[in-house]
GROMACS .gro file of C-alpha atoms in nm:
model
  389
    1UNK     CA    1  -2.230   2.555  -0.099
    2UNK     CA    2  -2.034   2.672   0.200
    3UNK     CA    3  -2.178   2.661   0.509
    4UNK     CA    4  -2.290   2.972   0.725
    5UNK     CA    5  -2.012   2.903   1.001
    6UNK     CA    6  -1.760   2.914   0.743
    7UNK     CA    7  -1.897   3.241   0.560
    8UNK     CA    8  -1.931   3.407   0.913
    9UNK     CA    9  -1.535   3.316   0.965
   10UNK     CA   10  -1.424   3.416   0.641
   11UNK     CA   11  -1.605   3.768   0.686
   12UNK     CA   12  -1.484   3.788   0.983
   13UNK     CA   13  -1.116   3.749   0.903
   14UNK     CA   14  -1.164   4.005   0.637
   15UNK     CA   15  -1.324   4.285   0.902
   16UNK     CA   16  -1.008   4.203   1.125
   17UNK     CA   17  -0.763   4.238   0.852
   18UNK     CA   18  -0.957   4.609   0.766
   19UNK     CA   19  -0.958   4.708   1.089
   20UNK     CA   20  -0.546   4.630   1.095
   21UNK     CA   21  -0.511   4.852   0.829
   22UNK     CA   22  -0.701   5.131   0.966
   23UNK     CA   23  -0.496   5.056   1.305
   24UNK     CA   24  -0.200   5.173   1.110
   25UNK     CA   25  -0.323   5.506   1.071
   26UNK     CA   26  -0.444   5.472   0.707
   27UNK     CA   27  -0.737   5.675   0.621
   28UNK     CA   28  -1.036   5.496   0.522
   29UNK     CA   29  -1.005   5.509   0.174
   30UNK     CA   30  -0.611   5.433   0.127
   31UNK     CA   31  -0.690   5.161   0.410
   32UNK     CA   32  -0.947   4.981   0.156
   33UNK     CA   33  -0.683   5.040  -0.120
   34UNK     CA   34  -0.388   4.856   0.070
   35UNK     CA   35  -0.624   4.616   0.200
   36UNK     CA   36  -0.716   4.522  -0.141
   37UNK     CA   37  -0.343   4.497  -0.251
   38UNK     CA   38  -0.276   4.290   0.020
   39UNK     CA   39  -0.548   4.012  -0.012
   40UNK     CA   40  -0.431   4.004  -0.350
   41UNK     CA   41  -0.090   3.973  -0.256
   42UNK     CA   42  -0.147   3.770   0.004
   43UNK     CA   43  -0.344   3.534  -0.227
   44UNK     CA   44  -0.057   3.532  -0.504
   45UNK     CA   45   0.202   3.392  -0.211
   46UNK     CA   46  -0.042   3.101  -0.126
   47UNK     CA   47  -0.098   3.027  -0.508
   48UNK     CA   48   0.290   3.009  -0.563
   49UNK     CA   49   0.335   2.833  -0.283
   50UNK     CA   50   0.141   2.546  -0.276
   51UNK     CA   51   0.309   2.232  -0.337
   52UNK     CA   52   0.042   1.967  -0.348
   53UNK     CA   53  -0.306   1.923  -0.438
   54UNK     CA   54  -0.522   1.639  -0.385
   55UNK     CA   55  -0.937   1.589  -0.391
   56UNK     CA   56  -1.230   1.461  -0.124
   57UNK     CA   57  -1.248   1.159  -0.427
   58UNK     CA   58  -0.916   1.066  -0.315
   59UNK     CA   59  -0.847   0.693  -0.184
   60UNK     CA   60  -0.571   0.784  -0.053
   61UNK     CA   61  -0.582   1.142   0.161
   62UNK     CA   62  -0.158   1.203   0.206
   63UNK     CA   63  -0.195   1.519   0.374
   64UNK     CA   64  -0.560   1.702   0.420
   65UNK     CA   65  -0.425   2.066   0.415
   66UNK     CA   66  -0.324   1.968   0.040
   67UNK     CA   67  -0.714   1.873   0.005
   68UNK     CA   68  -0.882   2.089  -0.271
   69UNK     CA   69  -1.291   2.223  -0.207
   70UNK     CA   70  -1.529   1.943  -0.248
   71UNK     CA   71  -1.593   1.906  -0.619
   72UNK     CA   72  -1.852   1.577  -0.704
   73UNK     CA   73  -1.681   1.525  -1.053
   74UNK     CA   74  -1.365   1.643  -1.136
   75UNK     CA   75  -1.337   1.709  -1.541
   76UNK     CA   76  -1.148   1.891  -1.726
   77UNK     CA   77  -1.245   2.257  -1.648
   78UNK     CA   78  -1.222   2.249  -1.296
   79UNK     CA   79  -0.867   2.082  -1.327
   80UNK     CA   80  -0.704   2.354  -1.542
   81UNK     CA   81  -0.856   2.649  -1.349
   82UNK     CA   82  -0.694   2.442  -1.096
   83UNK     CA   83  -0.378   2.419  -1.245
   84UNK     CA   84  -0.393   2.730  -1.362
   85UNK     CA   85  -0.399   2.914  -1.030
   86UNK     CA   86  -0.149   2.686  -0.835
   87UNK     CA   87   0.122   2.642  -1.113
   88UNK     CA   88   0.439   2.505  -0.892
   89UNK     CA   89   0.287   2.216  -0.780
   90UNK     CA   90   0.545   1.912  -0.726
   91UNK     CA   91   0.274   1.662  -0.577
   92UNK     CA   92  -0.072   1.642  -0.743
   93UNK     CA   93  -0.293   1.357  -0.682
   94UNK     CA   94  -0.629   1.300  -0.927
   95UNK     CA   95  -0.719   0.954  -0.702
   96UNK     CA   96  -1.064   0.838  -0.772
   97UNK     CA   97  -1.152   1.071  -1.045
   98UNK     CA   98  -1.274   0.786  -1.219
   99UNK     CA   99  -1.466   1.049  -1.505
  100UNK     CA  100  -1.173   1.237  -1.608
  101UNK     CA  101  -1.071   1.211  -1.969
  102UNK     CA  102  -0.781   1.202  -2.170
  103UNK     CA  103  -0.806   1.575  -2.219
  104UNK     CA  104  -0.815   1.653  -1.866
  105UNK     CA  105  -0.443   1.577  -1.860
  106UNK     CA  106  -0.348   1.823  -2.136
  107UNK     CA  107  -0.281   2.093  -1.871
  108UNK     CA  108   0.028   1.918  -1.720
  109UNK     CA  109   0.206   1.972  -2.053
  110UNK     CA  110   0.228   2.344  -1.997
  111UNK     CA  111   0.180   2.335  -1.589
  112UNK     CA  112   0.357   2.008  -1.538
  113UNK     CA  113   0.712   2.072  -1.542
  114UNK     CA  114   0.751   2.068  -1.177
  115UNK     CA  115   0.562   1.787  -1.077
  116UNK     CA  116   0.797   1.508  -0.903
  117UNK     CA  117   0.488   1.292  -0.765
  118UNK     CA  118   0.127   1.228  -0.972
  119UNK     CA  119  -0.146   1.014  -0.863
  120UNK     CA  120  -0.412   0.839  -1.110
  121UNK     CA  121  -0.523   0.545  -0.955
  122UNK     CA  122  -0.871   0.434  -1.024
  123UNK     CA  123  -0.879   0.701  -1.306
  124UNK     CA  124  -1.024   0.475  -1.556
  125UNK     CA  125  -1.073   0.705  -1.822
  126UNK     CA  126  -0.690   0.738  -1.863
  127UNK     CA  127  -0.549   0.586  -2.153
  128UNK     CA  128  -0.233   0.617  -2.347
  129UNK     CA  129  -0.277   0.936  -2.547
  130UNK     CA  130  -0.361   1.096  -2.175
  131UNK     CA  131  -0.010   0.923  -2.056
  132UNK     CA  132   0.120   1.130  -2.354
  133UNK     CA  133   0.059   1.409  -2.203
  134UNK     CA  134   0.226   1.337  -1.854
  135UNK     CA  135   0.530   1.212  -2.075
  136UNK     CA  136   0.566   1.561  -2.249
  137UNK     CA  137   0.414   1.788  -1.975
  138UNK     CA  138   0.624   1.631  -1.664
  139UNK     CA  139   0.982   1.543  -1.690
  140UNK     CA  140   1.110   1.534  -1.361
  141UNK     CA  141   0.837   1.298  -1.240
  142UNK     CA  142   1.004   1.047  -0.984
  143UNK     CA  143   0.674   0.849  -0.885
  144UNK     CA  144   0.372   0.779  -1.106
  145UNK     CA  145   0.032   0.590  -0.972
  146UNK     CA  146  -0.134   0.411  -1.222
  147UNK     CA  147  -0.358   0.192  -1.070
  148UNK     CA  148  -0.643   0.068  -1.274
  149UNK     CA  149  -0.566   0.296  -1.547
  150UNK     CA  150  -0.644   0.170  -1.919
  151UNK     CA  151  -0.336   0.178  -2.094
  152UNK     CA  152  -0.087   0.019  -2.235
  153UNK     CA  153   0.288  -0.095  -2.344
  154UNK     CA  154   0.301   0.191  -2.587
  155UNK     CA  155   0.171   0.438  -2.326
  156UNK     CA  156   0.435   0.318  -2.080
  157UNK     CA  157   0.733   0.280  -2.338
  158UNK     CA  158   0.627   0.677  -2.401
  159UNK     CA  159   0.619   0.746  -2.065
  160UNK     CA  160   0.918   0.542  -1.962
  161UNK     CA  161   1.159   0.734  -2.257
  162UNK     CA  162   1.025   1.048  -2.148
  163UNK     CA  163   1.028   1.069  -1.742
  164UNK     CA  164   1.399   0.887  -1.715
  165UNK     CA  165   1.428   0.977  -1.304
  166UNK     CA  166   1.147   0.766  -1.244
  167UNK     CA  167   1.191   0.594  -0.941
  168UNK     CA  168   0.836   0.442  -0.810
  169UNK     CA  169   0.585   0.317  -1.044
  170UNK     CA  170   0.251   0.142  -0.949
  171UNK     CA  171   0.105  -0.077  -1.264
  172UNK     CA  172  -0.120  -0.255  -1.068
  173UNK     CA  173  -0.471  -0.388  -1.232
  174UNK     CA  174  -0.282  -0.251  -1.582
  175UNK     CA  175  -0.387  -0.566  -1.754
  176UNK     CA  176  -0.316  -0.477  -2.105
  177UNK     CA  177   0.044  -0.402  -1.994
  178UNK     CA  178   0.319  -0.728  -2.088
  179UNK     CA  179   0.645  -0.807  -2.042
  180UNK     CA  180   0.764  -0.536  -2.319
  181UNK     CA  181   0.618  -0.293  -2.089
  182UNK     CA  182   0.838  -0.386  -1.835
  183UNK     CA  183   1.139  -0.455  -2.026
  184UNK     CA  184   1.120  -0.031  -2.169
  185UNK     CA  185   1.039   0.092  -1.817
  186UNK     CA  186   1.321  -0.090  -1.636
  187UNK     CA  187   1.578  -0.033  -1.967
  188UNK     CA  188   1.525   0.326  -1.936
  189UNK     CA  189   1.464   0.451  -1.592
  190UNK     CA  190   1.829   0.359  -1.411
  191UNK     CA  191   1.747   0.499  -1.098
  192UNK     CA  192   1.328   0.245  -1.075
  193UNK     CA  193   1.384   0.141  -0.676
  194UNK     CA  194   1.029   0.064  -0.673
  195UNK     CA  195   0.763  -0.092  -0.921
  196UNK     CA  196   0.408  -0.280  -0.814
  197UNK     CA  197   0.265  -0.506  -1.120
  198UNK     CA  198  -0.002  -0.675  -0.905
  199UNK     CA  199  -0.283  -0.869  -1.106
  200UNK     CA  200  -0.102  -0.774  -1.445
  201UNK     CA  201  -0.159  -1.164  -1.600
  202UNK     CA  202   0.031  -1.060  -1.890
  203UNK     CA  203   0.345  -1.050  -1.715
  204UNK     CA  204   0.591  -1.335  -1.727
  205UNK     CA  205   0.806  -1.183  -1.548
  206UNK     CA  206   1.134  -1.194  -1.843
  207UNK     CA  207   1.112  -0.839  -1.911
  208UNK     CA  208   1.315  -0.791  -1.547
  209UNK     CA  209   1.579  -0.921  -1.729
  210UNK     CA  210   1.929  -0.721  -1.615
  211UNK     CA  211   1.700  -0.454  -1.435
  212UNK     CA  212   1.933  -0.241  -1.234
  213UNK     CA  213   2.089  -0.317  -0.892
  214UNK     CA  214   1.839   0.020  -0.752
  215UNK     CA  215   1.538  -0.176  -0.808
  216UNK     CA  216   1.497  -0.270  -0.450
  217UNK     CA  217   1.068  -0.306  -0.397
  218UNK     CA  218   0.867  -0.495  -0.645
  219UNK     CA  219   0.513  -0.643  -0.594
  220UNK     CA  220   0.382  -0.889  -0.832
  221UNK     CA  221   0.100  -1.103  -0.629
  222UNK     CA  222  -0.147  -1.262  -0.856
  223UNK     CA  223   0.065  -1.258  -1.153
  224UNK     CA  224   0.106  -1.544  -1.392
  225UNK     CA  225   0.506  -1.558  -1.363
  226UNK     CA  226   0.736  -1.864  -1.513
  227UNK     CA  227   1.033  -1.975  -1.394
  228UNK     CA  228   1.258  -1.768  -1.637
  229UNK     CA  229   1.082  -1.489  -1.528
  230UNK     CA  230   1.147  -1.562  -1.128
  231UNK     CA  231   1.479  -1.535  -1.281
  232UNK     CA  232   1.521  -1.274  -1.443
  233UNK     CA  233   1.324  -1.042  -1.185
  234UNK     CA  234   1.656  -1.139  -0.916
  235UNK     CA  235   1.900  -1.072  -1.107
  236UNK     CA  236   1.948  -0.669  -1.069
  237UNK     CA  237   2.113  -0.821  -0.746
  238UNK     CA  238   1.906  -0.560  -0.545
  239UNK     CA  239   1.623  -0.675  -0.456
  240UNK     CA  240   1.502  -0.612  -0.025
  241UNK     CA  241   1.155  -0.705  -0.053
  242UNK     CA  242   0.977  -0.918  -0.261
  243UNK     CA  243   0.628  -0.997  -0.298
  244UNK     CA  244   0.500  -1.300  -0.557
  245UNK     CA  245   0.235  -1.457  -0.359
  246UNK     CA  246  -0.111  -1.635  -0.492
  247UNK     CA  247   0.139  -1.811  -0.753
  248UNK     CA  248   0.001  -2.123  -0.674
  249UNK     CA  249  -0.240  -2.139  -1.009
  250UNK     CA  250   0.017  -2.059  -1.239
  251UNK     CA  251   0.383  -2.106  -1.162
  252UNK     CA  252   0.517  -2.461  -1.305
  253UNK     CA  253   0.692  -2.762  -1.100
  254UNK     CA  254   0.953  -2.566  -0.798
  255UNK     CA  255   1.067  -2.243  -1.006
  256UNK     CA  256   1.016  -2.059  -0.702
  257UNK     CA  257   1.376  -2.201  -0.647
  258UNK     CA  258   1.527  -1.939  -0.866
  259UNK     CA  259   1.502  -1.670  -0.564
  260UNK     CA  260   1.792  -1.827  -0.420
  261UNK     CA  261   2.014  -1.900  -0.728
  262UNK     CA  262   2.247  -1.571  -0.589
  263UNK     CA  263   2.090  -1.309  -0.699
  264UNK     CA  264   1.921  -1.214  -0.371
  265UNK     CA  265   2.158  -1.199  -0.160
  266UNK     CA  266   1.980  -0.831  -0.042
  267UNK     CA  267   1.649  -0.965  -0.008
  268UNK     CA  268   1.492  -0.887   0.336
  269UNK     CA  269   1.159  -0.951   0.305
  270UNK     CA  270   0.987  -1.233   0.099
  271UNK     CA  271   0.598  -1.293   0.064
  272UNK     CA  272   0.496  -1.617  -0.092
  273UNK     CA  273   0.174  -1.666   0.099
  274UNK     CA  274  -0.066  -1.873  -0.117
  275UNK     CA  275   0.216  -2.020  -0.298
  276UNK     CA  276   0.024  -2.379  -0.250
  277UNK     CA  277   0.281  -2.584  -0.504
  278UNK     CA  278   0.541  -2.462  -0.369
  279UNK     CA  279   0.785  -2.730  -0.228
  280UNK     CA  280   1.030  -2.802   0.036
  281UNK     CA  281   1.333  -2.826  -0.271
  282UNK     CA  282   1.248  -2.453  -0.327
  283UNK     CA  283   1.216  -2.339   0.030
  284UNK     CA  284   1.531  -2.522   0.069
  285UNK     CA  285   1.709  -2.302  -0.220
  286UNK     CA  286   1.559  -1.998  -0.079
  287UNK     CA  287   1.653  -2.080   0.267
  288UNK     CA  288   2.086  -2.088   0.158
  289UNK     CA  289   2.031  -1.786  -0.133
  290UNK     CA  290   1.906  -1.560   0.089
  291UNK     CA  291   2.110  -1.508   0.366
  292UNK     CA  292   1.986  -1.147   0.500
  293UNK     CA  293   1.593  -1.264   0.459
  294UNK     CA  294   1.467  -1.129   0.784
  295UNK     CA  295   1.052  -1.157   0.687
  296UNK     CA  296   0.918  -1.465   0.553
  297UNK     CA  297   0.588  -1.547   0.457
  298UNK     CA  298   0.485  -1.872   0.391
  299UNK     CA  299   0.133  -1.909   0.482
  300UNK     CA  300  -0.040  -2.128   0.314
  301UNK     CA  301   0.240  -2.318   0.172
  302UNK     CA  302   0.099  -2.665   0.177
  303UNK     CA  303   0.355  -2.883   0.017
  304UNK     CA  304   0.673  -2.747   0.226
  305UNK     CA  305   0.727  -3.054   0.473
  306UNK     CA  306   0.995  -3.131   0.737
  307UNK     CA  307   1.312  -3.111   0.486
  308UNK     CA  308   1.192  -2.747   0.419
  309UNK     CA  309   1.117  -2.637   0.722
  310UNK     CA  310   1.435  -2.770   0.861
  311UNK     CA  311   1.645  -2.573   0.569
  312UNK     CA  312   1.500  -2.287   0.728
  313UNK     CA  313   1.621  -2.338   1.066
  314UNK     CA  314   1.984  -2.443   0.945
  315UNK     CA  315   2.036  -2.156   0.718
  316UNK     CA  316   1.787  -1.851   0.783
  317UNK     CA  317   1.986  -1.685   1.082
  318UNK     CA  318   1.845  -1.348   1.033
  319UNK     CA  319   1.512  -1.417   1.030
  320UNK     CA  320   1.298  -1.245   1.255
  321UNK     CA  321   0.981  -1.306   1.170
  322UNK     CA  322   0.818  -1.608   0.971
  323UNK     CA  323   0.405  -1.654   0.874
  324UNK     CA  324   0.347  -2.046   0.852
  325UNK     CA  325  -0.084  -2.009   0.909
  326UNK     CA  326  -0.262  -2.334   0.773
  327UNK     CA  327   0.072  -2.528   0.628
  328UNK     CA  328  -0.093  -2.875   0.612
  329UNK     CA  329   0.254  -3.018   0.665
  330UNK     CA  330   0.370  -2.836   0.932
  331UNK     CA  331   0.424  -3.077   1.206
  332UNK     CA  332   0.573  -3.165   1.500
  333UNK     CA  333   0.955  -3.241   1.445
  334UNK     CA  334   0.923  -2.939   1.152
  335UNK     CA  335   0.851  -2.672   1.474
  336UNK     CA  336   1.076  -2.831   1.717
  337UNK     CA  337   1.360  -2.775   1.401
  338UNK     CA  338   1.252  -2.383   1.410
  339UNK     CA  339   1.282  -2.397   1.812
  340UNK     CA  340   1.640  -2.520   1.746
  341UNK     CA  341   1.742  -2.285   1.483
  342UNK     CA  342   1.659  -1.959   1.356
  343UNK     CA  343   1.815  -1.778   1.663
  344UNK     CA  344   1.722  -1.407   1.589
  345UNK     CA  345   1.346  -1.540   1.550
  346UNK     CA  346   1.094  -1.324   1.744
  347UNK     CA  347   0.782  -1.326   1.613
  348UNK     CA  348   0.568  -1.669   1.466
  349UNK     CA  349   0.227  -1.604   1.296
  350UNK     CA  350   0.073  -1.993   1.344
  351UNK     CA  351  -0.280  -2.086   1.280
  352UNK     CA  352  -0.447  -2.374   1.153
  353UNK     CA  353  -0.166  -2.629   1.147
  354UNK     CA  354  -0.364  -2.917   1.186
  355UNK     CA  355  -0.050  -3.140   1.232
  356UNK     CA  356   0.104  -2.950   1.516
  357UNK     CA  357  -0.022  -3.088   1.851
  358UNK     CA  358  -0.049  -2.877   2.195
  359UNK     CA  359   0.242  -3.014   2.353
  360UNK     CA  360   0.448  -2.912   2.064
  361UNK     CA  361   0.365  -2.546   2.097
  362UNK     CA  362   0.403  -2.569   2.484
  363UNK     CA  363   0.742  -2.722   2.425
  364UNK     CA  364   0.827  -2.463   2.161
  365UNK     CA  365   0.713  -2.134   2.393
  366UNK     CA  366   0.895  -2.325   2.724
  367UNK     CA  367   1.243  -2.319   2.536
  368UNK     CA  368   1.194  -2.007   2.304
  369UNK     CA  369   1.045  -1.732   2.559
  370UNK     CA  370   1.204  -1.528   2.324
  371UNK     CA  371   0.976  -1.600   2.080
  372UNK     CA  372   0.601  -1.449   2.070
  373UNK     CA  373   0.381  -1.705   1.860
  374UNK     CA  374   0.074  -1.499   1.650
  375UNK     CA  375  -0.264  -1.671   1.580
  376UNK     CA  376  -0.358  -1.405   1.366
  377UNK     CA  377  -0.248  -1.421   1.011
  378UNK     CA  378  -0.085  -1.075   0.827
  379UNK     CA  379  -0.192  -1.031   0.448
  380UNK     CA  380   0.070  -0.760   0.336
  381UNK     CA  381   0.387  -0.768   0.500
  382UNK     CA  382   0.660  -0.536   0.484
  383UNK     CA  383   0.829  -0.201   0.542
  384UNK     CA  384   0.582   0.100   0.631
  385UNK     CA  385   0.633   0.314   0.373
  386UNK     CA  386   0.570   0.053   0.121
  387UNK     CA  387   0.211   0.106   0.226
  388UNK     CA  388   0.156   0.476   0.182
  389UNK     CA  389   0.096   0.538  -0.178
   0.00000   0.00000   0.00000
């Protein structure tokens, strides 16, 4: 119900617009006959020219002047009255409507042809026949949120053959989707620069294989990859930023290695915080593949001693900043190689390095004032607008 403030403005706004009219020199009864015609009018401009449309359920609130009335549930009436009175809509976000059904969706099919940018994230009524519908309904879709949506390789294959400009795509929490998923999306969208796959365990990570050079962003922490799959995920050659951390549980022997086989030579940003197996013969690899790496993150890395660390310092000369927090074997000799080296260092997240004494840090900040050592440790690392949808 709409509160009285907001019924006092609206009525308000309508007296002044009345009395405009009448200002004009209208007579009373032609000025209620062009003020109706120009509500209306007025009202048709803002319906064609709305451009995005999100809800109060929304996780994620992009812009609040795109934010719809407060509606509890959103189902499938209220969207295609919706739809049906804003129909050139590129950016439409259904985040958190966690009732909507398959049907819901059917709209898009007729009203969708503009849309470059949907959001269903936590929509867990979604499934593959409603991915149908985005498929036929929205073909010039360049980034799709699917987020904890129930569906699966076929609903992505139909998706993926349908919508080829895709460019970001967020699979995260998709748990039925595998590396056939993958292996359609990335064969058939040429111009995917982004793609998250976070907690998808049925993702080896082989269905990256010969992904294009655009593919620039991809997240995939908590994911069971192998070593063929490390592989195959590098070798589009265009990878900036990479995220695989929380392998430890799954990832066999030092595959990690494969990151620096050549493929990377783009990579800027690594995360491979709670990589726990990880050793110093795969830092070491890392540390001469990757010669523009400029963000490291290897917090938590427990079984990357001195000959790692020391790889680092000979070989990372771009790095700016690196996250060592609670590296068992992180010692001594292993920071005073990182004082030596690693000249464009600025930044050093350390905490709870039980083998690194006091006079070792002093020693470190006395020669590198350049240098500002962190205690606090960063869970997502990154560029900005990695973080924004």
């Amino acid at each position: 119900m709409r509160s009285l403030f907001h019924l006092r403005r609206s009525a308000y706004e309508e007296m002044w617009l009345f009395a405009f009219w009448k200002h004009l020199g209208f007579a009373a009864s032609s000025a209620e006959e062009a003020f109706g015609l120009t509500c209306r009018r007025w009202l048709h401009i803002q319906n064609i020219s709305r451009g995005s449309l999100q809800f109060q359920c929304s996780f994620t609130l992009l812009d609040t002047s795109s934010l719809s009335r407060a509606i509890p549930n959103i189902r499938t009436l209220h969207l295609q009255r919706l739809l049906t009175r804003f129909q050139h809509l590129h950016s439409l976000s259904l985040s958190g409507c966690t009732q909507l059904p398959d049907s819901g969706l059917m709209q898009l099919q007729q009203y969708g042809p503009t849309l470059t940018a949907l959001s269903l994230d936590c929509c867990f009524e979604i499934t593959d026949d409603g991915l149908s519908f985005v498929a036929n309904g929205c073909p010039s879709l360049t980034f799709i949120n699917l987020y904890r949506c129930n569906i699966t390789d076929a609903g992505l294959e139909t998706l993926a053959k349908s919508c080829l400009g895709l460019e970001d795509v967020n699979l995260s929490y998709c748990w039925l989707i595998t590396d056939h998923g993958i292996r359609v999306l990335v064969g058939n969208c040429s111009r995917i620069s982004a793609i998250r796959i976070s907690n998808c365990e049925r993702v080896s990570g082989v269905g990256f294989e010969g992904c294009s050079e655009t593919l620039v962003y991809l997240e995939a922490e908590s994911c069971k990859l192998e070593p063929e799959g490390i592989a195959a995920i590098a070798s589009g050659r265009g990878l900036e930023y990479l995220n695989i951390s929380n392998l430890s549980w799954c990832i066999r022997g030092d595959g990690l290695g494969k990151i620096g086989a050549g493929f990377a030579t783009r990579l800027k940003v690594l995360n491979l915080r709670l990589c726990r197996s990880m050793g110093s013969e795969s830092v070491a690899a890392i540390a001469k593949g990757c010669p523009s790496l400029q963000e490291w993150n290897l917090a938590w890395c427990h079984e990357v001693r001195l000959s790692g660390w020391e790889s680092i310092a000979l070989n990372c000369r771009n790095l700016e900043k690196l996250h060592v927090n609670r590296c068992r074997n992180l010692c001594d000799r292993s920071l005073m190689a990182l004082r030596n080296g690693c000249r464009k260092l600025s930044v050093l997240y350390m905490s709870g390095c039980p083998r690194i004494s006091s006079n070792a840090i002093e020693f470190f900040r006395l020669f590198r004032g350049d240098v500002t050592i962190k205690k606090e440790e960063v869970l997502t690392v990154g560029p900005a607008w990695a973080f924004r949808r």
